[in-house]
Structures are given as structure tokens and as C-alpha cells.
Amino acid sequence: MNNDPAIEDIRRTRREISKRFGHDTKALIAHYEKLQKKYADRLVAAPSTVYVPSGADNGSTSRSA
């Protein structure tokens, strides 16, 4: 597997943030929720529905053995 410098930087940053909060999941969630509120104007809302193109196979077809 190739080491992508950008991915390694993201992982390093994630580890540093986790360490800063003592690897406490609840503290990390609180931190990220605070950031979401602080930067709400910069975030993109998730779509309320999933787009499925017309004519696309939605996985509902059954296959017999």
C-alpha cells in the first residue's frame, strides 16, 4: 500500500486531537459538536433524501440459484 502524504497528515492530526482530549470519545464528540456550531455557516447540510437515478438498479431484483 502506498503512503499518501495527505492521508498521513490527516491521520497524524486526528491522533493529535484525540490525544489532546485523552482519547475520551465523549470529550471528542463534544469538541466536534462545538466546532459544528461555531462554523455552522461553513458546513454543507446533508441531503434529506438519497438520489437514485431513474432506471437505476436499486438492488430490489432477486437472484435465484
Coordinates of C-alpha atoms in Angstrom, one line a residue:
M1 CA 0.0 0.0 0.0
N2 CA 1.3 3.4 -0.9
N3 CA 1.6 6.1 1.8
D4 CA -0.1 9.2 0.6
P5 CA 1.4 12.2 2.4
A6 CA -2.0 14.0 2.6
I7 CA -3.6 10.9 4.2
E8 CA -0.8 10.5 6.7
D9 CA -1.1 14.2 7.6
I10 CA -4.8 13.7 8.3
R11 CA -4.2 10.7 10.4
R12 CA -1.4 12.5 12.4
T13 CA -3.7 15.4 13.0
R14 CA -6.6 13.1 14.1
R15 CA -4.2 11.3 16.5
E16 CA -3.0 14.7 18.0
I17 CA -6.6 15.9 18.5
S18 CA -7.6 12.6 20.1
K19 CA -4.5 12.7 22.4
R20 CA -5.4 16.3 23.4
F21 CA -8.8 15.0 24.7
G22 CA -7.2 12.0 26.4
H23 CA -8.7 9.6 23.8
D24 CA -12.1 10.2 25.5
T25 CA -14.8 9.6 22.9
K26 CA -17.4 11.7 24.7
A27 CA -15.0 14.7 25.0
L28 CA -14.1 14.4 21.3
I29 CA -17.7 14.4 20.3
A30 CA -18.4 17.4 22.5
H31 CA -15.4 19.1 20.9
Y32 CA -16.6 18.4 17.3
E33 CA -20.2 19.4 18.2
K34 CA -18.8 22.8 19.5
L35 CA -16.9 23.2 16.2
Q36 CA -20.0 22.4 14.2
K37 CA -21.9 25.2 16.0
K38 CA -19.0 27.6 15.7
Y39 CA -18.6 27.1 12.0
A40 CA -22.2 26.2 11.0
D41 CA -22.1 28.8 8.2
R42 CA -19.3 26.9 6.6
L43 CA -20.9 23.5 6.6
V44 CA -23.0 21.9 3.9
A45 CA -26.2 20.2 5.0
A46 CA -26.6 16.5 4.3
P47 CA -29.3 15.8 1.7
S48 CA -32.6 14.7 3.3
T49 CA -33.1 12.0 0.6
V50 CA -30.8 9.8 -1.4
Y51 CA -30.8 10.5 -5.1
V52 CA -31.4 7.4 -7.2
P53 CA -31.3 8.0 -11.0
S54 CA -34.3 6.7 -12.9
G55 CA -33.8 3.4 -14.4
A56 CA -31.0 2.5 -11.9
D57 CA -30.9 -0.9 -10.4
N58 CA -31.9 -0.3 -6.8
G59 CA -30.9 -3.8 -5.6
S60 CA -34.5 -5.0 -5.4
T61 CA -34.1 -7.6 -8.0
S62 CA -33.8 -11.2 -6.7
R63 CA -31.4 -13.7 -8.0
S64 CA -32.3 -17.4 -8.0
A65 CA -29.7 -20.1 -7.6

